[in-house]
Amino acid sequence: MSDGNCQSDDISSLCVKKFKKCDQNENGVKESQLQLKDFVPSKILNNNTNRKIVCALGNFRDKSGEALVILEKNAFKEEELNEKGYFSEDSELRTFFQNDIYGNYVCFPNSSINGVKTTIIYPATDKHIAKYSQQESHIIQETPQLYEKFTSTHIEKEQFNLQWVYNILEGKSEQDRVVYDNKCEKEGFVLLPDLKWDGLTKETLYLLAIVRQRGIKSLRDLDGSHLLLLKRVRDEGKKAILDKYNVAGSQLRIYLHYQPSFYHLHVHFTYLKHEAPGIYAEKSHLLDTVIDNIEMMSNYYQKATLPFTIREMDTLFNVYETNGYIKRIKQNVELIDK
Amino acid sequence: MSDGNCQSDDISSLCVKKFKKCDQNENGVKESQLQLKDFVPSKILNNNTNRKIVCALGNFRDKSGEALVILEKNAFKEEELNEKGYFSEDSELRTFFQNDIYGNYVCFPNSSINGVKTTIIYPATDKHIAKYSQQESHIIQETPQLYEKFTSTHIEKEQFNLQWVYNILEGKSEQDRVVYDNKCEKEGFVLLPDLKWDGLTKETLYLLAIVRQRGIKSLRDLDGSHLLLLKRVRDEGKKAILDKYNVAGSQLRIYLHYQPSFYHLHVHFTYLKHEAPGIYAEKSHLLDTVIDNIEMMSNYYQKATLPFTIREMDTLFNVYETNGYIKRIKQNVELIDK
């Protein structure tokens, strides 16, 4: 599903492919004929102001076909933080303001440490362009009525293929990756590393618990009858991660996505300090809060209005658009109050 | 309070204080005597490679006392992405590798667009140093009982200084920054750009609504009696932002922090695509969800268990530690189930 980080994810996965190829062909590569001064941008497809990555679509003068230029500011390297780097005579400091012990400035360092990571894809296909395009996202406040009328119908109609999930649960695939397995059909679950995680680096720890019980599509279906299951996932999941990875339960972010990326109940476990994709308030629901809500009100998730974000490329967007709950204004969409 | 982004948060909240003072003293401020070439770093306290922010501890040559230098790469601005900026003759492109349609390069752009945001704190106290050092974070599940016993007592004891908030509400400072003002003492509020935002770039839009009613410390205090106030903030805030910045309400993330950085009720408005600091599920509560929860159960926030993250440097950490709810294991802490 969509979130603010998808572009970086895409760029990274693309980079992996490229780097691998590069290892093989490095010596045969010729110098670039492409020059940034010849690039004429036509549209900014994506500007991640947090990670400082921008993607521009355009073309190169006197060349046919479209091109993508992706720029990313580099992270600071420790070896630049010395008298030859940022703290050298070349670093010009312009004062923005200064007050008491605090000062805000702009520093213009030596250009040698000012490189910007640049990726050029040329010629770029429509698929590349779609991949790097940030789509307008909007929040939908899904009432129980809207869920029944549109979301639920959409889920049934799409009949998402869950065979890969059943293969894991039935021991037919990924068995070597399983970290913990509770085989109880009603309250058991399988815990395994998420595919985004290398399985080693504590800083980016990311595991997924997939429940054995079938037919629980999402948060929306949860009620008092699932409390034991949810507590097992929380408590046994925490313990398994402490045993295997030595990360305390209080250092874990344990949560469900709404909407989820597949409609078979699963719970995410990430390291609290890790800014994993999709951990935002409009998408993630902490398991402890879910349990607390159900304990206070057994049918909380059947009564609550649940927000979710949606992009134009999501098929669910079309459902809400066709039914008049979202309208496009210029290149934007806007929710209509009904 | 603490989260993966705490450093940014801290920098920003610090800026609030600075800007306030700055507003008053602007004309009296002299140019900086500090030069980066005189800075001798002794330790990198924190290096956020995701957001490209680094914090170095050290001292200035021939000056006594310690100093903090915080460097942050700037996000890309659309006006830099043209033939006068990144796509100009000045942009030197060095090929890292090139393969088929993909190429990876390093670009050295004109130094004028290569500014790095720089904050200097000098002299820095131990408190500053602790604040900018990366610390272990943990989630606490705050039951109503724990709130009454520890958090509430802590808030009263600390008696956070809210004079700067009252100055804004009373029109004594930052009046030129106010975007919208509803003067009703019970259900009114002031909307103004957060100091993390430049007030211009749509991509990083960030405003703050500060309610006029005093004594509402946080989410914990909210109940049915505040529904009108909360709906006003939501609806009038959305409208003011649409009118002034042309951003639709459905493209806004509207939320409260728990714990908040100051204990006078305020609501954050950020652009949905902007990964603002502290928007994670363990810290942010969407205003729509807050309203929905109170409508379902008037005393929801007095009955609910609310999670919050805590770092060792937070004074609240000591309260929970002293009372045996958190223990340190090696350099870690762990929640004790009681």
XYZ file of C-alpha atoms in Angstrom, chain A residues 124-299:
176
model
C 12.587 6.445 -19.315
C 9.505 4.333 -20.014
C 5.973 5.099 -18.812
C 6.511 2.438 -16.167
C 9.549 4.275 -14.814
C 7.600 7.508 -14.776
C 4.677 5.947 -12.904
C 7.067 4.341 -10.443
C 8.735 7.625 -9.540
C 5.604 9.756 -9.595
C 4.205 10.842 -6.325
C 0.497 10.678 -6.502
C -1.777 13.006 -4.667
C -2.757 11.310 -1.406
C -5.865 12.033 0.571
C -7.310 10.890 3.840
C -10.695 9.213 3.783
C -12.653 9.035 7.016
C -14.219 5.624 6.607
C -17.429 5.369 8.622
C -18.888 1.884 9.253
C -21.442 2.706 6.545
C -18.790 3.615 3.979
C -16.908 0.465 4.885
C -19.935 -1.760 4.273
C -20.979 0.009 1.105
C -17.641 0.454 -0.650
C -14.516 -0.918 1.028
C -15.938 -4.303 2.010
C -17.544 -4.837 -1.395
C -14.279 -3.869 -3.057
C -12.297 -6.388 -0.964
C -14.706 -9.216 -1.816
C -14.773 -8.308 -5.488
C -11.028 -8.096 -5.820
C -10.603 -11.500 -4.129
C -6.993 -10.832 -3.312
C -4.812 -13.876 -3.810
C -3.679 -15.078 -0.395
C -2.112 -18.343 -1.552
C 1.383 -17.125 -0.567
C 0.111 -16.537 2.987
C -1.441 -20.000 3.180
C 1.799 -21.500 1.863
C 3.676 -19.982 4.786
C 1.060 -21.103 7.321
C 0.989 -24.631 5.887
C 4.759 -24.940 5.925
C 5.023 -25.092 2.140
C 7.297 -22.087 1.771
C 9.686 -19.806 3.659
C 9.988 -22.345 6.499
C 13.680 -21.591 6.988
C 12.729 -17.979 7.737
C 10.219 -18.692 10.510
C 11.331 -17.238 13.857
C 8.411 -18.476 15.965
C 5.450 -20.729 15.287
C 2.389 -21.247 17.474
C 0.424 -23.976 15.703
C -2.932 -23.410 17.430
C -5.455 -22.975 14.606
C -7.555 -20.472 16.542
C -4.995 -18.394 18.405
C -1.698 -19.356 16.817
C 0.499 -17.381 14.444
C 3.747 -17.489 12.499
C 6.439 -14.850 13.102
C 9.038 -14.189 10.402
C 11.298 -11.368 9.198
C 9.636 -8.926 6.835
C 11.130 -8.921 3.354
C 12.273 -5.328 3.856
C 14.612 -6.495 6.643
C 17.998 -8.163 6.231
C 17.331 -10.223 9.371
C 20.501 -8.958 11.039
C 20.657 -5.203 11.609
C 19.038 -4.332 14.934
C 18.540 -0.684 13.843
C 16.143 -1.747 11.086
C 14.485 -4.742 12.792
C 11.173 -5.588 11.087
C 9.151 -8.784 11.602
C 5.654 -9.825 10.659
C 3.226 -11.997 12.624
C 0.662 -13.770 10.423
C -2.256 -15.268 12.338
C -3.349 -18.836 11.576
C -7.062 -18.093 11.815
C -8.460 -17.395 8.349
C -11.139 -14.915 7.414
C -10.043 -11.979 9.618
C -9.574 -9.466 6.835
C -8.380 -6.457 8.822
C -8.740 -4.277 11.908
C -12.407 -3.773 10.940
C -13.231 -7.401 11.725
C -11.693 -7.455 15.209
C -13.869 -7.698 18.321
C -13.944 -9.193 21.812
C -13.715 -12.730 20.391
C -10.190 -11.994 19.164
C -8.721 -10.651 22.402
C -6.911 -13.851 23.317
C -5.424 -14.128 19.842
C -4.244 -10.505 19.874
C -2.663 -10.832 23.321
C -0.868 -14.001 22.272
C 0.570 -12.289 19.222
C 1.728 -9.388 21.385
C 3.170 -11.370 24.298
C 4.632 -14.367 22.471
C 5.891 -12.145 19.635
C 7.706 -9.890 22.119
C 9.241 -12.868 23.889
C 10.415 -14.524 20.666
C 12.081 -11.276 19.556
C 13.750 -10.782 22.934
C 15.040 -14.369 22.865
C 16.323 -14.264 19.310
C 17.346 -10.628 18.753
C 17.786 -9.362 22.318
C 15.465 -6.388 21.798
C 13.182 -5.597 24.743
C 9.437 -5.476 24.183
C 9.311 -1.830 25.261
C 11.646 -0.989 22.371
C 9.267 -2.420 19.794
C 6.565 -0.676 17.803
C 3.849 -3.324 17.369
C 1.043 -2.317 15.008
C -1.519 -3.053 12.315
C -1.953 -1.137 9.074
C -5.280 0.171 7.889
C -5.801 -0.411 5.019
C -3.458 -3.405 5.094
C -1.499 -4.468 2.010
C -3.218 -7.885 2.106
C -6.496 -8.886 3.704
C -5.403 -11.640 6.078
C -4.730 -10.394 9.610
C -1.055 -9.661 10.265
C 0.852 -7.552 12.789
C 4.065 -5.560 12.246
C 6.952 -5.524 14.742
C 9.601 -2.835 14.162
C 12.394 -1.363 16.235
C 11.126 1.811 17.894
C 13.999 3.972 16.665
C 13.632 2.726 13.094
C 11.577 5.033 10.879
C 10.009 2.165 8.945
C 7.666 2.998 6.045
C 3.987 3.406 6.906
C 4.324 3.981 10.653
C 2.352 7.220 10.498
C -0.685 7.976 12.619
C -2.988 7.923 9.563
C -1.968 4.360 8.693
C -0.742 2.493 11.783
C -2.665 1.344 14.845
C -0.676 0.162 17.848
C -1.687 -3.357 18.904
C -1.843 -2.284 22.560
C -4.303 0.462 21.665
C -6.368 -1.973 19.575
C -6.559 -4.370 22.527
C -7.438 -1.514 24.897
C -10.167 -0.206 22.583
C -11.768 -3.653 22.294
C -11.565 -4.151 26.049
C -13.384 -0.855 26.561
C -15.916 -1.549 23.811
C -16.104 -5.010 22.259
C -17.440 -3.725 18.935
